[in-house]
Coordinates of C-alpha atoms and ligand atoms in Angstrom, one line a residue:
M1 CA -137.0 251.7 -94.5
K2 CA -136.5 253.5 -91.4
I3 CA -132.7 253.4 -90.3
S4 CA -131.1 255.2 -87.2
K5 CA -129.6 258.8 -87.9
E6 CA -126.1 257.3 -86.7
I7 CA -126.3 254.5 -89.3
D8 CA -127.1 256.7 -91.7
K9 CA -124.0 258.7 -90.8
I10 CA -121.9 255.8 -91.0
L11 CA -123.1 254.8 -94.5
K12 CA -122.7 258.5 -95.8
T13 CA -119.2 259.0 -94.3
L14 CA -118.2 255.5 -96.1
N15 CA -119.9 256.9 -99.4
N16 CA -118.2 260.2 -99.2
N17 CA -114.9 258.7 -98.8
G18 CA -115.4 256.6 -102.0
F19 CA -116.4 253.4 -100.4
E20 CA -119.3 251.0 -101.0
A21 CA -121.5 250.2 -97.8
Y22 CA -124.8 248.7 -97.2
I23 CA -126.8 247.4 -94.3
V24 CA -127.2 243.4 -94.9
G25 CA -128.4 240.5 -93.3
G26 CA -131.0 240.3 -90.5
F27 CA -131.7 243.8 -90.3
V28 CA -132.9 244.4 -93.9
R29 CA -134.9 240.7 -93.5
D30 CA -136.8 242.2 -90.5
M31 CA -137.6 245.5 -92.0
C32 CA -139.1 244.0 -95.1
L33 CA -141.1 241.9 -92.4
G34 CA -142.4 245.3 -91.1
K35 CA -140.4 244.2 -87.9
C36 CA -138.5 246.6 -85.7
A37 CA -134.9 245.6 -85.6
N38 CA -131.8 247.2 -84.2
D39 CA -129.0 244.8 -85.0
Y40 CA -126.8 246.5 -87.8
D41 CA -124.5 244.8 -89.8
I42 CA -122.7 246.7 -92.5
A43 CA -120.8 245.4 -95.3
T44 CA -118.4 247.8 -97.1
N45 CA -115.4 247.2 -99.5
A46 CA -113.5 249.4 -97.1
L47 CA -110.9 247.7 -95.2
P48 CA -110.6 247.4 -91.3
D49 CA -107.7 250.2 -91.5
D50 CA -109.9 252.6 -93.8
I51 CA -112.8 252.2 -91.0
H52 CA -110.3 253.0 -88.1
F53 CA -109.3 256.1 -90.1
L54 CA -112.8 257.2 -90.9
F55 CA -114.6 256.8 -87.6
D56 CA -113.4 257.8 -83.8
K57 CA -114.4 254.8 -81.7
C58 CA -113.8 251.7 -83.2
I59 CA -113.5 248.1 -81.6
D60 CA -111.7 245.4 -83.3
T61 CA -114.3 242.5 -82.3
G62 CA -113.7 240.2 -85.3
I63 CA -110.6 241.6 -86.9
K64 CA -109.7 238.2 -87.9
H65 CA -112.8 238.0 -90.2
G66 CA -112.6 241.7 -91.1
T67 CA -115.1 243.0 -88.6
V68 CA -114.7 246.4 -86.7
T69 CA -117.4 247.7 -84.7
V70 CA -118.0 251.4 -84.8
V71 CA -119.7 252.8 -81.7
M72 CA -121.5 256.0 -82.2
N73 CA -123.9 257.5 -79.5
S74 CA -125.5 254.4 -78.0
I75 CA -125.3 252.7 -81.6
H76 CA -123.0 249.7 -82.2
A77 CA -122.8 249.0 -85.6
E78 CA -120.8 246.0 -87.0
I79 CA -119.0 246.8 -89.9
T80 CA -117.6 244.0 -92.1
T81 CA -115.1 244.4 -95.2
Y82 CA -116.8 242.2 -98.0
R83 CA -115.4 238.6 -98.1
S84 CA -115.5 235.6 -99.6
D85 CA -115.2 232.2 -97.9
G86 CA -112.7 229.6 -98.6
E87 CA -112.9 225.8 -98.5
Y88 CA -114.9 224.4 -95.7
I89 CA -113.4 222.5 -93.2
N90 CA -115.3 220.1 -90.7
H91 CA -118.9 221.0 -92.0
R92 CA -118.8 224.1 -90.3
K93 CA -116.5 226.9 -91.0
P94 CA -114.3 228.1 -94.0
E95 CA -110.7 227.5 -93.7
K96 CA -109.8 230.7 -94.6
V97 CA -111.6 233.9 -95.7
E98 CA -111.0 236.5 -98.3
F99 CA -111.6 240.2 -98.5
T100 CA -113.1 240.9 -101.9
S101 CA -114.1 244.0 -103.6
S102 CA -117.6 242.6 -104.9
L103 CA -121.0 243.1 -103.0
K104 CA -122.0 240.1 -105.1
E105 CA -119.5 237.8 -103.5
D106 CA -120.1 238.8 -100.1
L107 CA -124.1 238.2 -100.3
K108 CA -123.3 234.8 -102.0
R109 CA -121.7 233.4 -99.0
R110 CA -124.6 234.1 -96.9
D111 CA -127.0 231.3 -96.0
F112 CA -130.6 232.0 -97.3
T113 CA -131.8 234.3 -99.7
I114 CA -134.0 236.2 -97.1
N115 CA -130.7 237.2 -95.5
A116 CA -128.8 237.8 -98.5
L117 CA -130.5 241.2 -98.9
A118 CA -128.5 244.8 -99.0
Y119 CA -129.7 248.3 -98.2
N120 CA -128.6 251.7 -98.9
N121 CA -131.2 254.1 -100.0
E122 CA -132.5 250.9 -102.2
I123 CA -132.9 247.2 -101.8
I124 CA -130.1 245.1 -103.5
D125 CA -131.4 241.6 -104.1
L126 CA -129.5 239.4 -106.1
F127 CA -130.9 235.9 -105.2
G128 CA -134.7 236.5 -105.4
G129 CA -135.0 237.1 -101.5
I130 CA -137.8 239.6 -102.0
D131 CA -139.8 237.1 -103.8
D132 CA -139.0 234.9 -101.0
I133 CA -140.2 237.0 -98.3
K134 CA -143.5 237.5 -100.4
N135 CA -144.2 233.9 -100.8
K136 CA -143.0 233.1 -97.1
I137 CA -140.4 230.5 -98.2
I138 CA -136.8 229.7 -97.1
R139 CA -134.3 228.9 -100.0
T140 CA -130.8 228.9 -99.6
V141 CA -128.7 230.8 -101.9
G142 CA -127.3 228.5 -104.3
S143 CA -127.5 224.5 -103.8
A144 CA -129.2 223.6 -100.3
D145 CA -127.3 220.4 -100.4
K146 CA -123.7 222.0 -101.1
R147 CA -124.5 225.0 -98.7
F148 CA -125.4 222.5 -95.6
N149 CA -122.5 220.4 -96.5
E150 CA -120.4 223.3 -96.2
D151 CA -122.0 224.3 -92.9
A152 CA -124.2 222.0 -90.9
L153 CA -125.4 224.8 -88.8
R154 CA -127.5 226.1 -91.7
M155 CA -129.9 223.3 -91.3
L156 CA -130.6 224.2 -87.7
R157 CA -130.9 227.8 -88.8
A158 CA -133.5 226.8 -91.5
I159 CA -135.8 225.5 -89.0
R160 CA -135.3 228.2 -86.6
F161 CA -136.2 230.9 -89.2
S162 CA -139.1 228.9 -90.2
C163 CA -140.4 228.9 -86.7
S164 CA -139.4 232.6 -86.0
I165 CA -141.0 234.2 -88.9
G166 CA -143.4 231.4 -89.9
F167 CA -142.1 230.8 -93.3
S168 CA -142.4 227.3 -95.1
I169 CA -139.5 225.5 -96.1
D170 CA -138.6 225.0 -99.9
A171 CA -138.8 221.3 -100.9
N172 CA -135.1 221.4 -102.2
V173 CA -134.3 222.6 -99.0
K174 CA -136.0 220.2 -97.2
N175 CA -134.6 217.2 -99.1
A176 CA -131.0 218.4 -98.4
I177 CA -132.1 218.7 -94.8
K178 CA -132.7 215.0 -95.2
E179 CA -129.6 213.9 -96.9
N180 CA -127.3 216.2 -94.7
A181 CA -129.0 215.7 -91.3
H182 CA -126.1 213.3 -89.6
L183 CA -123.8 216.2 -90.4
I184 CA -125.2 218.2 -87.6
E185 CA -123.1 216.3 -85.4
F186 CA -120.1 218.4 -86.5
V187 CA -121.7 221.4 -84.9
S188 CA -120.8 222.5 -81.4
K189 CA -123.4 222.1 -78.6
E190 CA -123.1 225.4 -77.7
R191 CA -124.4 226.5 -81.3
I192 CA -127.2 223.8 -81.2
K193 CA -128.5 225.2 -77.7
T194 CA -128.6 228.8 -79.2
E195 CA -130.8 227.9 -82.2
F196 CA -132.8 225.7 -79.8
D197 CA -133.3 228.6 -77.6
K198 CA -134.7 230.8 -80.5
I199 CA -136.8 228.0 -81.7
V200 CA -138.4 227.7 -78.2
L201 CA -139.0 231.5 -78.4
S202 CA -140.5 231.5 -81.5
D203 CA -143.7 232.9 -82.7
Y204 CA -144.7 230.0 -85.0
T205 CA -143.3 226.7 -83.1
E206 CA -146.1 224.8 -84.9
N207 CA -143.7 224.9 -88.1
L208 CA -141.7 222.4 -86.6
K209 CA -144.0 220.2 -88.6
E210 CA -142.0 221.4 -91.7
I211 CA -139.5 218.9 -91.0
K212 CA -141.9 216.1 -90.6
N213 CA -140.1 212.7 -91.7
L214 CA -136.9 214.5 -92.4
S215 CA -135.0 212.5 -89.5
F216 CA -133.3 215.7 -88.7
F217 CA -133.9 215.6 -85.0
N218 CA -132.7 212.2 -84.7
F219 CA -129.3 213.2 -84.2
I220 CA -130.2 215.9 -81.6
F221 CA -133.4 215.1 -79.8
P222 CA -134.8 212.1 -81.0
N223 CA -138.2 212.1 -78.8
L224 CA -138.8 215.6 -80.7
Q225 CA -138.6 213.9 -84.2
I226 CA -140.8 211.3 -83.1
A227 CA -143.6 213.5 -81.8
I228 CA -143.2 215.8 -85.3
D229 CA -143.8 212.7 -87.4
N230 CA -146.8 211.6 -85.4
D231 CA -148.4 215.1 -86.1
V232 CA -148.1 216.4 -82.4
S233 CA -149.0 220.1 -82.7
F234 CA -146.3 222.3 -81.4
D235 CA -148.4 225.5 -81.4
L236 CA -148.9 225.8 -78.0
I237 CA -145.5 226.7 -77.3
S238 CA -145.7 230.0 -79.3
K239 CA -149.0 230.6 -77.4
A240 CA -147.4 230.6 -73.9
K241 CA -145.3 233.9 -72.6
K242 CA -141.9 234.2 -73.6
D243 CA -140.6 232.5 -70.6
T244 CA -137.6 230.1 -71.3
A245 CA -138.2 227.5 -69.0
V246 CA -142.1 227.5 -69.5
R247 CA -141.6 227.3 -73.2
Y248 CA -138.9 224.3 -72.8
T249 CA -141.2 222.3 -70.6
L250 CA -143.9 222.5 -72.8
L251 CA -141.6 221.3 -75.3
F252 CA -140.5 218.2 -73.4
K253 CA -144.2 217.6 -72.6
L254 CA -145.5 217.6 -75.8
A255 CA -142.4 215.5 -77.1
N256 CA -143.4 213.2 -74.4
T257 CA -139.8 213.4 -72.5
A258 CA -140.2 212.4 -69.0
N259 CA -136.5 213.0 -68.2
P260 CA -135.1 216.1 -70.1
K261 CA -131.8 215.7 -68.1
D262 CA -129.7 214.2 -70.6
F263 CA -130.7 216.8 -73.3
L264 CA -130.1 219.6 -70.8
D265 CA -126.6 218.2 -69.8
K266 CA -125.5 217.4 -73.5
Y267 CA -126.4 220.7 -74.5
K268 CA -124.9 222.5 -71.6
F269 CA -127.9 224.4 -70.4
S270 CA -126.7 226.6 -67.3
N271 CA -127.5 224.9 -63.7
K272 CA -130.1 227.7 -63.0
E273 CA -131.9 227.0 -66.2
K274 CA -131.3 223.0 -65.4
E275 CA -132.7 223.4 -62.1
E276 CA -135.8 225.3 -63.2
I277 CA -136.8 223.4 -65.9
I278 CA -136.4 219.9 -64.3
S279 CA -138.5 221.2 -61.4
L280 CA -141.3 222.3 -63.8
V281 CA -141.1 219.2 -65.6
N282 CA -141.8 217.4 -62.1
L283 CA -144.4 219.8 -60.8
I284 CA -146.6 219.6 -63.9
S285 CA -146.6 215.8 -63.6
I286 CA -148.0 216.0 -59.8
N287 CA -152.0 215.3 -60.0
D288 CA -154.6 215.5 -57.5
L289 CA -153.5 218.7 -55.8
N290 CA -156.9 219.0 -54.3
D291 CA -156.1 219.9 -50.3
E292 CA -153.9 222.4 -48.3
I293 CA -151.4 219.4 -46.7
S294 CA -150.6 218.3 -50.2
I295 CA -150.2 221.6 -51.6
K296 CA -148.4 222.5 -48.9
K297 CA -146.1 219.8 -48.9
V298 CA -144.9 220.5 -52.6
L299 CA -144.5 224.0 -51.7
S300 CA -142.0 223.1 -49.0
K301 CA -139.7 221.7 -51.7
T302 CA -140.1 224.3 -54.1
D303 CA -140.7 228.1 -54.6
K304 CA -143.7 230.1 -55.2
A305 CA -142.8 231.5 -58.9
L306 CA -142.2 228.0 -59.9
F307 CA -145.4 226.5 -58.5
E308 CA -147.3 229.2 -60.0
K309 CA -145.4 228.9 -63.4
S310 CA -146.7 225.1 -63.2
L311 CA -150.2 226.0 -62.5
Y312 CA -150.0 228.2 -65.7
I313 CA -148.5 225.6 -67.9
K314 CA -151.0 222.9 -66.6
K315 CA -153.6 225.7 -67.5
L316 CA -152.3 225.8 -71.1
L317 CA -152.2 221.7 -71.3
G318 CA -156.0 222.0 -70.4
I319 CA -155.6 220.7 -67.2
D320 CA -158.2 221.7 -64.5
V321 CA -156.4 223.6 -61.8
L322 CA -159.1 225.5 -60.4
K323 CA -159.2 224.0 -57.0
T324 CA -155.6 224.0 -56.7
E325 CA -155.5 227.6 -57.6
E326 CA -158.3 228.3 -55.3
I327 CA -156.7 226.6 -52.5
Y328 CA -153.2 227.9 -53.4
L329 CA -154.4 231.5 -53.0
K330 CA -155.8 230.7 -49.4
I331 CA -152.7 229.2 -48.0
K332 CA -149.9 230.9 -50.1
D333 CA -148.7 233.0 -47.1
D334 CA -148.8 230.4 -44.6
P335 CA -145.5 228.7 -43.4
C336 CA -144.7 225.8 -45.4
H337 CA -141.0 225.7 -45.7
I338 CA -138.1 225.1 -43.2
S339 CA -137.1 228.7 -43.3
D340 CA -140.5 229.7 -42.1
L341 CA -140.1 227.6 -38.9
K342 CA -139.9 229.7 -35.8
I343 CA -137.0 227.6 -34.7
S344 CA -133.5 227.2 -36.0
G345 CA -130.8 224.4 -36.4
K346 CA -129.0 226.3 -33.7
D347 CA -132.0 226.2 -31.0
I348 CA -132.4 222.5 -31.9
E349 CA -128.5 222.0 -31.3
Q350 CA -128.8 223.4 -28.2
L351 CA -131.5 220.8 -26.9
G352 CA -128.5 218.3 -27.4
I353 CA -129.2 217.1 -30.9
S354 CA -126.2 217.2 -33.0
G355 CA -125.4 215.7 -36.9
K356 CA -128.0 214.8 -39.5
K357 CA -130.5 214.7 -36.5
I358 CA -130.8 218.2 -36.8
S359 CA -132.2 218.4 -40.5
D360 CA -134.5 215.4 -39.7
T361 CA -136.0 217.4 -36.7
L362 CA -136.3 220.4 -38.8
L363 CA -138.4 218.2 -41.3
F364 CA -140.3 216.8 -38.7
L365 CA -141.5 220.1 -37.2
N366 CA -142.2 221.4 -40.7
E367 CA -144.6 218.6 -41.1
C368 CA -146.3 219.6 -37.9
V369 CA -146.7 223.2 -39.0
I370 CA -147.8 222.1 -42.3
K371 CA -150.7 219.9 -40.8
D372 CA -151.4 222.8 -38.2
K373 CA -150.0 226.4 -38.6
S374 CA -150.6 227.3 -35.2
Q375 CA -148.0 225.1 -34.1
N376 CA -145.5 227.5 -35.3
T377 CA -144.3 229.3 -32.4
K378 CA -140.8 228.8 -30.7
E379 CA -142.6 227.6 -27.8
K380 CA -144.8 224.8 -29.1
L381 CA -141.9 223.7 -31.3
L382 CA -139.5 223.4 -28.6
N383 CA -142.2 221.3 -26.8
I384 CA -142.7 218.9 -29.7
V385 CA -138.9 218.2 -29.7
N386 CA -138.7 217.6 -26.0
K387 CA -141.8 215.3 -26.0
H388 CA -141.1 213.4 -29.0
L389 CA -137.7 213.7 -30.6
K390 CA -135.2 213.3 -27.7
Ligands
ATP401 P1 -130.8 237.0 -86.0 O1 -129.7 238.0 -85.4 O2 -132.4 237.5 -85.8 O3 -130.8 235.8 -85.1 P2 -129.6 237.1 -88.3 O4 -130.1 236.8 -89.8 O5 -129.1 238.7 -88.2 O6 -130.6 236.7 -87.2 P3 -127.0 236.4 -87.4 O7 -126.5 235.3 -86.8 O8 -126.7 237.7 -86.7 O9 -128.4 236.1 -88.1 O10 -126.1 236.4 -89.0 C1 -126.1 237.9 -89.7 C2 -126.2 237.5 -91.0 O11 -124.7 236.8 -91.6 C3 -127.3 236.7 -91.5 O12 -128.2 237.1 -92.0 C4 -126.6 235.8 -92.8 O13 -126.4 236.8 -94.0 C5 -125.2 235.7 -92.3 N1 -125.1 234.6 -91.8 C6 -125.0 234.0 -90.4 N2 -124.9 232.8 -90.2 C7 -124.4 232.5 -91.2 C8 -124.0 230.9 -91.7 N3 -123.9 229.6 -90.8 N4 -123.7 230.6 -93.1 C9 -124.0 231.9 -93.8 N5 -124.1 232.9 -93.8 C10 -124.7 233.3 -92.3
MG402 MG1 -128.4 239.5 -86.1

């Protein structure tokens, strides 16, 4: 296993001072999968004060939970004192966490066997994580039912890992997802969005089929559960480039969601994300863009990058856009937007037009230019206003 020299130094410094220290979690999992990972979590029996004593640059990033970030060159390593979780409240977080001196206790609180591996010169595998990696299966550490009841986010993480690394979900885990699905409502909207973003950007989105008939998404995104239960294949999403808006647009299309706004609002997508996704969903629903004027009319209301993304998505969906593309390439630098007009709102105001009539006039002039780009000179546009609009 290849680790950076800084991490090696951190582990050795802790060991040479009488402490245990292991790389844990996602880094070890990803290395076993042959993936390059740079997110280092270290677990140790040293206490936060010991870590401050041993390393020069420390930041108390999560001191409440025993986490200190050690900065060495450009590496940021999160070092967390071994801990065990107390009773969980609200199906999400432990009421209190306690430091422990046992690596086993620390690994036991982790969600899945593949995330409960530790490494320092050799791999420590107390819960069968290596076998599960070999068999490509997601299993919880301990009873799935109990672990999901403690923290409902883990159900969504199981689905996310299934999609991101292409593993199937163990039958017991599936059963526990079905039993505990309703508890997902205890998880914050922000955490759900973070996991959804990761699902959408995954390499194995077809694995959404793993939760067929488990009623899970009914509580988050009912359309999606219906599509999964109806055997819609979601592999198209992983085939698309890793652009969040493109991939969400495909998700909504495959889940037959004509109006994604409710979902985007509920899960607090940023305004920029909402705007882009809603525009793309609308753009891909426009058919018959087979002449210059219809394409220019669409371009007058959107930007070119989005329009190009919409053609890309249509192609992925098997829609024939050859003709549209051919015309688009020919006219893409023609004026089609109000901002391309060789006349401004000020010019129109000077002609004695005011208020809302100014924007109506600009819209009208833009339509004239869309129909005939040779009209786009200041003189000709002023003429049109004088003749038709005053
Ligand atoms: P990635 O960073 O690639 O999304 P990860 O496995 O590193 O995946 P993190 O959220 O960074 O995930 O968490 C680091 C480790 O902490 C996990 O590998 C797991 O051992 C543990 N962990 C994270 N979230 C939970 C949880 N909700 N319940 C139990 N253990 C968890
Ligand atoms: Mg991580």
